[in-house]
Coordinates of C-alpha atoms and ligand atoms in Angstrom, one line a residue:
M290 CA -33.6 20.3 -17.6
S291 CA -32.1 18.1 -14.9
V292 CA -28.4 17.9 -14.7
N293 CA -27.1 14.7 -13.3
K294 CA -24.2 15.4 -11.0
I295 CA -21.4 12.9 -11.3
I296 CA -20.2 12.0 -7.8
K297 CA -16.6 10.8 -7.6
R298 CA -16.0 8.0 -5.0
V299 CA -13.3 8.5 -2.4
T300 CA -10.7 5.8 -3.0
T301 CA -7.8 4.4 -0.8
T302 CA -5.4 6.2 -3.2
A303 CA -7.3 9.5 -2.6
I304 CA -7.0 8.9 1.2
K305 CA -3.2 8.5 0.9
E306 CA -3.0 11.6 -1.3
M307 CA -4.9 13.6 1.3
K308 CA -2.0 12.9 3.8
A309 CA 0.5 13.8 1.1
R310 CA -1.1 17.3 0.6
G311 CA -1.8 17.9 4.3
E312 CA -5.6 17.5 4.0
K313 CA -7.2 16.0 7.1
I314 CA -9.3 12.9 6.6
S315 CA -12.8 12.6 8.1
M316 CA -14.2 9.3 9.1
L317 CA -17.4 8.3 11.0
T318 CA -18.8 5.0 11.8
G319 CA -22.1 3.9 10.2
Y320 CA -24.2 0.8 10.5
D321 CA -27.4 1.2 8.3
Y322 CA -28.6 2.6 5.0
T323 CA -30.5 5.7 6.3
M324 CA -27.6 6.9 8.4
A325 CA -25.1 6.2 5.6
R326 CA -27.1 8.4 3.2
A327 CA -27.0 11.3 5.7
L328 CA -23.3 10.9 6.4
D329 CA -22.5 10.6 2.7
E330 CA -24.5 13.8 1.9
G331 CA -22.7 15.5 4.8
G332 CA -19.4 14.8 2.9
V333 CA -17.6 12.4 5.2
D334 CA -14.6 10.9 3.4
V335 CA -14.9 7.4 5.0
I336 CA -17.7 5.5 6.6
L337 CA -16.4 2.8 8.9
V338 CA -18.8 -0.1 9.5
G339 CA -17.3 -0.7 12.9
D340 CA -17.8 -3.7 15.0
S341 CA -18.8 -1.1 17.6
A342 CA -22.2 -2.1 16.0
A343 CA -22.0 -4.8 18.7
N344 CA -22.2 -2.1 21.4
V345 CA -24.3 0.7 19.9
V346 CA -26.7 -1.3 17.7
A347 CA -26.9 -4.7 19.5
G348 CA -26.3 -3.6 23.1
Y349 CA -23.5 -6.0 23.9
E350 CA -20.9 -4.9 26.5
T351 CA -17.9 -5.7 24.2
T352 CA -17.4 -6.1 20.4
L353 CA -16.6 -9.8 20.7
P354 CA -20.0 -11.4 20.1
I355 CA -20.7 -9.8 16.7
T356 CA -20.5 -12.3 13.8
L357 CA -19.2 -12.0 10.2
D358 CA -22.8 -12.5 9.0
N359 CA -23.9 -9.6 11.2
M360 CA -21.1 -7.4 10.0
I361 CA -21.8 -8.2 6.3
Y362 CA -25.5 -7.3 6.9
H363 CA -24.5 -3.8 8.4
A364 CA -21.8 -3.2 5.7
A365 CA -24.1 -4.1 2.8
S366 CA -26.7 -1.7 4.2
V367 CA -24.2 1.1 4.4
S368 CA -22.8 0.4 0.9
R369 CA -26.3 0.8 -0.5
G370 CA -26.6 4.2 1.1
T371 CA -23.4 5.8 -0.2
Q372 CA -22.3 7.4 -3.4
R373 CA -19.2 9.3 -2.4
A374 CA -17.7 7.9 0.8
L375 CA -15.2 5.1 0.9
V376 CA -16.9 2.2 2.8
L377 CA -14.5 0.5 5.2
A378 CA -15.7 -2.6 7.2
D379 CA -14.3 -4.2 10.3
L380 CA -13.7 -7.9 10.3
P381 CA -15.0 -9.2 13.6
F382 CA -13.2 -11.0 16.4
G383 CA -12.2 -14.5 15.6
T384 CA -12.4 -14.3 11.8
Y385 CA -8.8 -13.2 11.0
Q386 CA -6.5 -13.9 13.9
G387 CA -6.2 -17.6 13.2
S388 CA -5.2 -19.3 10.0
T389 CA -4.3 -17.2 6.9
E390 CA -6.9 -19.1 4.8
R391 CA -9.7 -18.3 7.2
A392 CA -8.7 -14.6 7.4
Y393 CA -8.5 -14.5 3.6
D394 CA -12.0 -16.2 3.2
A395 CA -13.5 -13.7 5.7
A396 CA -12.1 -10.7 3.8
V397 CA -13.3 -12.1 0.5
R398 CA -16.8 -12.7 1.9
M399 CA -16.9 -9.1 3.2
M400 CA -15.8 -7.7 -0.2
K401 CA -18.2 -9.9 -2.3
E402 CA -21.3 -9.9 -0.2
A403 CA -21.2 -6.3 1.3
N404 CA -19.6 -4.5 -1.6
V405 CA -17.3 -2.5 0.6
H406 CA -14.0 -0.9 -0.6
A407 CA -11.7 -1.9 2.2
I408 CA -11.5 -3.8 5.5
K409 CA -10.0 -3.0 8.9
L410 CA -8.3 -5.5 11.3
E411 CA -7.0 -5.0 14.8
G412 CA -3.4 -5.9 15.6
G413 CA 0.2 -5.6 14.4
V414 CA 3.1 -8.0 13.7
E415 CA 1.1 -11.0 15.1
I416 CA -1.3 -10.9 12.2
I417 CA 1.0 -9.6 9.5
A418 CA 1.1 -12.8 7.4
N419 CA -2.7 -12.8 7.2
I420 CA -2.8 -9.1 6.3
K421 CA -0.3 -9.6 3.5
Q422 CA -2.3 -12.5 2.1
I423 CA -5.5 -10.3 2.0
I424 CA -3.6 -7.4 0.4
H425 CA -2.1 -9.8 -2.2
A426 CA -5.7 -10.6 -3.2
G427 CA -6.2 -6.9 -4.0
I428 CA -8.2 -6.0 -0.9
P429 CA -7.1 -2.8 0.8
V430 CA -6.5 -3.1 4.5
C431 CA -6.6 -0.5 7.3
G432 CA -4.7 -1.4 10.5
H433 CA -5.9 -0.6 14.0
L434 CA -3.5 -0.1 17.0
G435 CA -3.6 1.2 20.5
L436 CA -6.8 0.4 22.3
T437 CA -8.0 -2.5 20.2
P438 CA -11.4 -3.4 21.7
Q439 CA -11.3 -7.0 20.5
S440 CA -8.5 -7.5 23.0
I441 CA -10.4 -6.0 25.9
N442 CA -10.1 -9.2 27.9
Q443 CA -6.4 -9.0 27.7
F444 CA -6.3 -5.3 28.6
G445 CA -8.9 -5.5 31.3
T446 CA -9.8 -1.8 30.9
F447 CA -10.7 0.8 28.3
A448 CA -8.0 3.1 29.6
V449 CA -5.4 4.9 27.4
R450 CA -2.9 2.5 25.9
A451 CA 0.9 2.8 25.3
K452 CA 1.7 5.2 28.1
E453 CA 4.7 3.1 29.1
E454 CA 7.8 3.0 26.9
A455 CA 7.7 -0.7 26.2
E456 CA 4.1 -0.6 24.8
A457 CA 4.8 2.6 22.9
A458 CA 7.9 1.0 21.3
K459 CA 5.8 -2.1 20.3
L460 CA 3.1 0.2 18.8
K461 CA 5.8 2.0 16.7
Q462 CA 7.1 -1.3 15.5
D463 CA 3.6 -2.5 14.6
A464 CA 2.8 0.7 12.7
L465 CA 5.9 0.3 10.5
A466 CA 5.1 -3.4 9.9
L467 CA 1.6 -2.5 8.8
Q468 CA 2.9 0.1 6.4
E469 CA 5.5 -2.3 5.0
A470 CA 2.8 -5.0 4.6
G471 CA 0.9 -2.5 2.4
C472 CA -1.9 -1.2 4.6
F473 CA -3.3 2.1 3.2
A474 CA -4.0 3.6 6.7
I475 CA -3.9 2.9 10.4
V476 CA -6.5 3.8 13.1
L477 CA -4.8 4.8 16.3
E478 CA -7.2 4.5 19.3
K479 CA -6.8 6.1 22.7
I480 CA -3.0 6.6 22.9
P481 CA -1.1 9.7 24.1
A482 CA -1.1 12.6 21.6
A483 CA 2.7 12.8 21.6
L484 CA 3.0 9.2 20.6
A485 CA 0.3 9.6 17.8
K486 CA 2.3 12.6 16.5
E487 CA 5.5 10.6 16.4
V488 CA 3.9 7.7 14.6
S489 CA 2.0 9.9 12.2
E490 CA 5.2 11.8 11.3
S491 CA 7.2 8.6 10.8
L492 CA 4.7 7.0 8.4
Q493 CA 3.9 7.7 4.7
I494 CA 0.4 6.2 5.1
P495 CA -2.2 8.2 7.0
T496 CA -3.2 7.7 10.7
I497 CA -6.8 8.2 11.7
G498 CA -7.1 9.0 15.4
I499 CA -9.8 8.4 18.0
G500 CA -8.7 9.8 21.3
A501 CA -5.2 10.1 19.9
G502 CA -4.9 13.9 19.6
S503 CA -4.8 16.5 16.8
H504 CA -1.6 15.4 15.0
C505 CA -3.2 12.3 13.4
D506 CA -3.8 12.7 9.6
G507 CA -7.6 12.2 10.2
Q508 CA -10.2 11.6 12.9
V509 CA -12.9 9.0 13.5
L510 CA -15.8 9.0 15.9
V511 CA -18.5 6.5 16.6
V512 CA -21.5 8.3 15.0
N513 CA -23.9 7.4 17.8
D514 CA -21.6 9.1 20.3
M515 CA -21.0 12.2 18.1
L516 CA -24.7 12.6 17.6
G517 CA -25.5 12.2 21.3
L518 CA -27.4 9.0 20.8
T519 CA -25.3 7.1 23.3
K520 CA -26.7 8.1 26.7
D521 CA -24.2 8.9 29.4
F522 CA -21.1 8.2 27.4
K523 CA -18.8 11.3 27.4
P524 CA -15.1 10.4 27.2
K525 CA -12.7 13.3 27.2
F526 CA -11.9 13.0 23.4
L527 CA -15.6 13.1 22.3
R528 CA -17.1 16.2 20.7
Q529 CA -20.9 15.8 20.8
Y530 CA -22.6 17.7 18.0
L531 CA -26.2 16.9 18.8
N532 CA -28.2 15.5 21.7
L533 CA -30.3 13.1 19.7
F534 CA -31.1 10.8 22.6
E535 CA -33.0 13.6 24.4
D536 CA -34.5 14.9 21.2
I537 CA -35.9 11.4 20.3
S538 CA -37.2 10.8 23.8
K539 CA -39.0 14.2 23.7
A540 CA -40.4 13.6 20.3
T541 CA -41.6 10.2 21.4
A542 CA -43.3 11.6 24.5
Q543 CA -45.0 14.2 22.3
Y544 CA -46.2 11.5 19.8
V545 CA -47.6 9.4 22.7
A546 CA -49.4 12.4 24.1
D547 CA -50.8 13.3 20.6
V548 CA -52.1 9.7 20.0
K549 CA -53.6 9.4 23.5
S550 CA -55.4 12.8 23.2
A551 CA -56.6 11.9 19.6
D552 CA -54.8 15.0 18.4
Y553 CA -53.0 12.8 15.9
P554 CA -54.0 12.2 13.1
N555 CA -55.9 15.4 12.3
A556 CA -58.1 16.1 9.2
N557 CA -55.1 16.8 7.0
E558 CA -53.2 13.7 8.1
Q559 CA -55.8 11.1 6.7
Y560 CA -57.2 10.0 3.4
Ligands
KIV106 O1 -15.6 -0.4 15.7 C1 -15.3 0.9 15.7 O2 -16.2 1.7 15.8 C2 -13.9 1.3 15.6 C3 -13.7 2.7 15.8 C4 -13.7 3.0 17.3 C5 -12.4 3.2 15.3 O3 -13.1 0.5 15.3

């Protein structure tokens, strides 16, 4: 007799409850169906369809070139691969910083066409009206502060943000504004651990850190980095669990050798 296991989906409410009871939240990025299935089976709470797809999937230097259509394609693929994880998708650069109507339309397209559960936007008070409009439509929004890669041309560097008092004060103000606007969580990227601790303790909604220390309510990593697929990228905050780039290169070399030597396919590997 087969017993069908009922898998309960992680919701934005469940994410907020995790903070309330002191349970850390796990998030990884994902960009395709097959990886999403593996991450979901591994029990990750949230799969972020990050615009880092521009870097690790498409090979661009920054996240700026990726389009809404590209992001919807990745997000829909991830959605089809998950049963349990909450699927959160980035809106790409240029789709939500302008008019409120355009931001709203982009968010609605992402929800309708990719079947995700929430969206993430980079920025604070400057985009708060657009965030409120999206939330009013019933779309859960996750904020993103600190190193916001869509602003790399303003920053000029991927170095740690908010080390100076003025930028730290602005970040704290932005975090409160995002909470008041109704965001369900905030990603804090590459800021001092002490600042992330202060922000996390001051908010009711969870913070998810990347390079922001151990006091955040959860952690996120780019899956390609964490699996060792991204060659020669080892920032201090990264814990690399596998070395897949090397494993794949080795497996490829073995396959090539097997084909060249006519070892593959053998008698059991043909019809
Ligand atoms: O796009 C992305 O992968 C992200 C994470 C770095 C948080 O926004």
